mmCIF file of N, CA and C in Angstrom:
data_model
loop_
_atom_site.group_PDB
_atom_site.id
_atom_site.type_symbol
_atom_site.label_atom_id
_atom_site.label_comp_id
_atom_site.label_asym_id
_atom_site.label_seq_id
_atom_site.Cartn_x
_atom_site.Cartn_y
_atom_site.Cartn_z
ATOM 1 N N MET N 1 14.471 27.722 -8.030
ATOM 2 C CA MET N 1 15.089 28.358 -6.814
ATOM 3 C C MET N 1 16.620 27.700 -6.405
ATOM 4 N N HIS N 2 17.676 28.392 -6.270
ATOM 5 C CA HIS N 2 19.025 27.995 -6.357
ATOM 6 C C HIS N 2 19.268 27.484 -5.036
ATOM 7 N N ARG N 3 19.694 26.172 -4.925
ATOM 8 C CA ARG N 3 19.991 25.590 -3.746
ATOM 9 C C ARG N 3 21.714 25.655 -3.281
ATOM 10 N N SER N 4 21.924 25.880 -2.164
ATOM 11 C CA SER N 4 23.504 25.842 -2.004
ATOM 12 C C SER N 4 24.157 24.270 -2.129
ATOM 13 N N ARG N 5 25.503 24.418 -2.270
ATOM 14 C CA ARG N 5 26.087 23.217 -2.455
ATOM 15 C C ARG N 5 25.878 21.805 -1.374
ATOM 16 N N THR N 6 25.906 22.729 -0.063
ATOM 17 C CA THR N 6 25.832 21.716 1.268
ATOM 18 C C THR N 6 24.391 21.262 1.200
ATOM 19 N N GLU N 7 23.418 22.239 0.726
ATOM 20 C CA GLU N 7 22.052 21.600 0.953
ATOM 21 C C GLU N 7 21.778 20.504 -0.158
ATOM 22 N N VAL N 8 22.176 20.621 -1.272
ATOM 23 C CA VAL N 8 22.058 19.570 -2.483
ATOM 24 C C VAL N 8 22.772 18.480 -1.907
ATOM 25 N N GLY N 9 23.823 18.596 -1.223
ATOM 26 C CA GLY N 9 24.855 17.311 -0.933
ATOM 27 C C GLY N 9 23.885 16.548 0.375
ATOM 28 N N ARG N 10 23.221 17.584 1.303
ATOM 29 C CA ARG N 10 22.405 16.828 2.084
ATOM 30 C C ARG N 10 21.257 16.112 1.648
ATOM 31 N N TRP N 11 20.793 16.812 0.648
ATOM 32 C CA TRP N 11 19.178 16.120 -0.059
ATOM 33 C C TRP N 11 19.715 14.699 -0.519
ATOM 34 N N ARG N 12 20.928 14.838 -1.412
ATOM 35 C CA ARG N 12 21.411 13.567 -1.890
ATOM 36 C C ARG N 12 21.615 12.370 -0.930
ATOM 37 N N MET N 13 22.327 12.860 0.041
ATOM 38 C CA MET N 13 22.618 11.900 1.073
ATOM 39 C C MET N 13 21.120 11.411 1.593
ATOM 40 N N LEU N 14 20.491 12.060 1.886
ATOM 41 C CA LEU N 14 19.296 11.622 2.428
ATOM 42 C C LEU N 14 18.479 10.728 1.522
ATOM 43 N N ARG N 15 18.294 11.134 0.236
ATOM 44 C CA ARG N 15 17.788 10.153 -0.830
ATOM 45 C C ARG N 15 18.487 8.865 -0.809
ATOM 46 N N GLN N 16 19.545 8.745 -0.900
ATOM 47 C CA GLN N 16 20.468 7.659 -0.961
ATOM 48 C C GLN N 16 20.204 6.700 0.327
ATOM 49 N N ALA N 17 20.084 7.323 1.510
ATOM 50 C CA ALA N 17 19.912 6.343 2.862
ATOM 51 C C ALA N 17 18.446 5.745 2.662
ATOM 52 N N GLN N 18 17.529 6.782 1.957
ATOM 53 C CA GLN N 18 16.104 6.268 2.019
ATOM 54 C C GLN N 18 16.110 5.061 0.829
ATOM 55 N N ARG N 19 16.818 5.231 -0.376
ATOM 56 C CA ARG N 19 16.859 4.203 -1.151
ATOM 57 C C ARG N 19 17.543 3.015 -0.627
ATOM 58 N N ARG N 20 18.565 3.003 0.333
ATOM 59 C CA ARG N 20 19.253 1.908 0.836
ATOM 60 C C ARG N 20 18.216 1.192 1.660
ATOM 61 N N ARG N 21 17.632 2.006 2.596
ATOM 62 C CA ARG N 21 16.699 1.342 3.615
ATOM 63 C C ARG N 21 15.498 0.490 2.920
ATOM 64 N N HIS N 22 15.169 1.233 1.959
ATOM 65 C CA HIS N 22 13.820 0.768 0.887
ATOM 66 C C HIS N 22 14.382 -0.710 0.430
ATOM 67 N N ARG N 23 15.393 -0.651 -0.114
ATOM 68 C CA ARG N 23 15.987 -1.889 -0.793
ATOM 69 C C ARG N 23 16.057 -2.942 0.273
ATOM 70 N N TRP N 24 16.569 -2.533 1.468
ATOM 71 C CA TRP N 24 17.071 -3.665 2.490
ATOM 72 C C TRP N 24 15.756 -4.160 3.026
ATOM 73 N N LEU N 25 14.625 -3.263 3.213
ATOM 74 C CA LEU N 25 13.505 -3.628 3.725
ATOM 75 C C LEU N 25 12.648 -4.562 2.835
ATOM 76 N N GLU N 26 12.796 -4.291 1.388
ATOM 77 C CA GLU N 26 12.410 -5.136 0.303
ATOM 78 C C GLU N 26 13.044 -6.577 0.287
ATOM 79 N N GLY N 27 14.251 -6.670 0.474
ATOM 80 C CA GLY N 27 15.028 -7.837 0.469
ATOM 81 C C GLY N 27 14.570 -8.619 1.865
ATOM 82 N N GLN N 28 14.351 -8.046 2.835
ATOM 83 C CA GLN N 28 14.034 -8.596 4.151
ATOM 84 C C GLN N 28 12.541 -9.256 3.949
ATOM 85 N N SER N 29 11.590 -8.481 3.276
ATOM 86 C CA SER N 29 10.083 -9.215 3.154
ATOM 87 C C SER N 29 10.325 -10.229 2.228
ATOM 88 N N ARG N 30 11.215 -10.229 1.289
ATOM 89 C CA ARG N 30 11.351 -11.243 0.328
ATOM 90 C C ARG N 30 11.851 -12.457 0.773
ATOM 91 N N ARG N 31 12.949 -12.253 1.855
ATOM 92 C CA ARG N 31 13.469 -13.396 2.667
ATOM 93 C C ARG N 31 12.292 -13.958 3.616
ATOM 94 N N ASN N 32 11.559 -13.168 4.322
ATOM 95 C CA ASN N 32 10.410 -13.623 5.064
ATOM 96 C C ASN N 32 9.451 -14.453 4.453
ATOM 97 N N SER N 33 9.101 -13.764 3.322
ATOM 98 C CA SER N 33 8.081 -14.537 2.762
ATOM 99 C C SER N 33 8.504 -16.080 2.345
ATOM 100 N N ARG N 34 9.803 -16.107 1.789
ATOM 101 C CA ARG N 34 10.313 -17.570 1.663
ATOM 102 C C ARG N 34 10.219 -18.327 2.637
ATOM 103 N N ILE N 35 10.583 -17.658 3.764
ATOM 104 C CA ILE N 35 10.724 -18.569 5.039
ATOM 105 C C ILE N 35 9.574 -18.966 5.386
ATOM 106 N N HIS N 36 8.540 -18.103 5.265
ATOM 107 C CA HIS N 36 7.010 -18.360 5.598
ATOM 108 C C HIS N 36 6.651 -19.507 4.654
ATOM 109 N N HIS N 37 6.768 -19.305 3.377
ATOM 110 C CA HIS N 37 6.200 -20.379 2.376
ATOM 111 C C HIS N 37 6.683 -21.792 2.740
ATOM 112 N N ILE N 38 8.042 -21.717 3.146
ATOM 113 C CA ILE N 38 8.805 -23.124 3.514
ATOM 114 C C ILE N 38 8.076 -23.646 4.620
ATOM 115 N N ARG N 39 7.910 -22.872 5.704
ATOM 116 C CA ARG N 39 7.245 -23.269 6.854
ATOM 117 C C ARG N 39 5.904 -23.700 6.576
ATOM 118 N N THR N 40 5.091 -23.147 5.913
ATOM 119 C CA THR N 40 3.643 -23.484 5.617
ATOM 120 C C THR N 40 3.592 -24.793 4.832
ATOM 121 N N GLU N 41 4.556 -25.001 3.971
ATOM 122 C CA GLU N 41 4.707 -26.051 3.028
ATOM 123 C C GLU N 41 5.049 -27.202 4.126
ATOM 124 N N LYS N 42 5.793 -27.123 5.025
ATOM 125 C CA LYS N 42 6.228 -28.214 6.061
ATOM 126 C C LYS N 42 4.991 -28.599 6.832
ATOM 127 N N GLN N 43 4.322 -27.429 7.125
ATOM 128 C CA GLN N 43 3.075 -27.837 8.108
ATOM 129 C C GLN N 43 2.055 -28.640 7.285
ATOM 130 N N LEU N 44 1.975 -28.221 6.020
ATOM 131 C CA LEU N 44 1.020 -28.831 5.313
ATOM 132 C C LEU N 44 1.455 -30.362 4.986
ATOM 133 N N GLY N 45 2.596 -30.479 4.800
ATOM 134 C CA GLY N 45 3.199 -31.898 4.911
ATOM 135 C C GLY N 45 2.741 -32.761 5.757
ATOM 136 N N ARG N 46 3.060 -32.049 7.060
ATOM 137 C CA ARG N 46 2.726 -32.758 8.418
ATOM 138 C C ARG N 46 1.219 -33.220 8.439
ATOM 139 N N GLN N 47 0.614 -32.196 8.200
ATOM 140 C CA GLN N 47 -0.804 -32.271 8.316
ATOM 141 C C GLN N 47 -1.447 -33.388 7.521
ATOM 142 N N GLN N 48 -1.091 -33.480 6.360
ATOM 143 C CA GLN N 48 -1.393 -34.582 5.275
ATOM 144 C C GLN N 48 -0.885 -35.859 5.823
ATOM 145 N N ARG N 49 0.377 -35.830 6.297
ATOM 146 C CA ARG N 49 0.947 -37.375 6.839
ATOM 147 C C ARG N 49 -0.061 -37.784 7.898
ATOM 148 N N SER N 50 -0.254 -36.818 8.911
ATOM 149 C CA SER N 50 -0.952 -37.026 10.132
ATOM 150 C C SER N 50 -2.492 -37.527 9.848
ATOM 151 N N LEU N 51 -3.066 -37.054 8.634
ATOM 152 C CA LEU N 51 -4.383 -37.441 8.187
ATOM 153 C C LEU N 51 -4.361 -38.721 7.607
ATOM 154 N N LEU N 52 -3.240 -39.111 6.852
ATOM 155 C CA LEU N 52 -2.966 -40.192 6.068
ATOM 156 C C LEU N 52 -2.992 -41.302 7.371
ATOM 157 N N TYR N 53 -2.150 -41.128 8.301
ATOM 158 C CA TYR N 53 -1.992 -41.977 9.350
ATOM 159 C C TYR N 53 -3.403 -42.367 10.087
ATOM 160 N N ALA N 54 -4.004 -41.185 10.448
ATOM 161 C CA ALA N 54 -5.458 -41.375 11.076
ATOM 162 C C ALA N 54 -6.285 -42.270 10.398
ATOM 163 N N ASN N 55 -6.364 -42.179 8.952
ATOM 164 C CA ASN N 55 -7.037 -42.677 8.034
ATOM 165 C C ASN N 55 -6.825 -44.628 7.919
ATOM 166 N N ILE N 56 -5.468 -44.598 8.345
ATOM 167 C CA ILE N 56 -5.069 -45.991 8.365
ATOM 168 C C ILE N 56 -5.522 -46.843 9.507
ATOM 169 N N HIS N 57 -5.342 -45.890 10.448
ATOM 170 C CA HIS N 57 -5.817 -46.582 11.804
ATOM 171 C C HIS N 57 -7.284 -46.943 12.140
ATOM 172 N N GLU N 58 -8.073 -46.067 11.174
ATOM 173 C CA GLU N 58 -9.634 -46.246 11.178
ATOM 174 C C GLU N 58 -9.927 -47.542 10.480
ATOM 175 N N TRP N 59 -9.077 -47.976 9.460
ATOM 176 C CA TRP N 59 -9.456 -49.268 8.931
ATOM 177 C C TRP N 59 -9.131 -50.378 9.732
#
């Protein structure tokens, strides 16, 4: 089926916008996962230190 020029243009623009949005979301999730990883690492470090401190006090 032959599509008109404007229709093809509109379709291309939509696909481009969709692709851009998808890439942005992918980047966001990557950034968020990195931040989440850093936060959990910090929390773990804090917990381990507090456990170490608690063990010292028990002695």
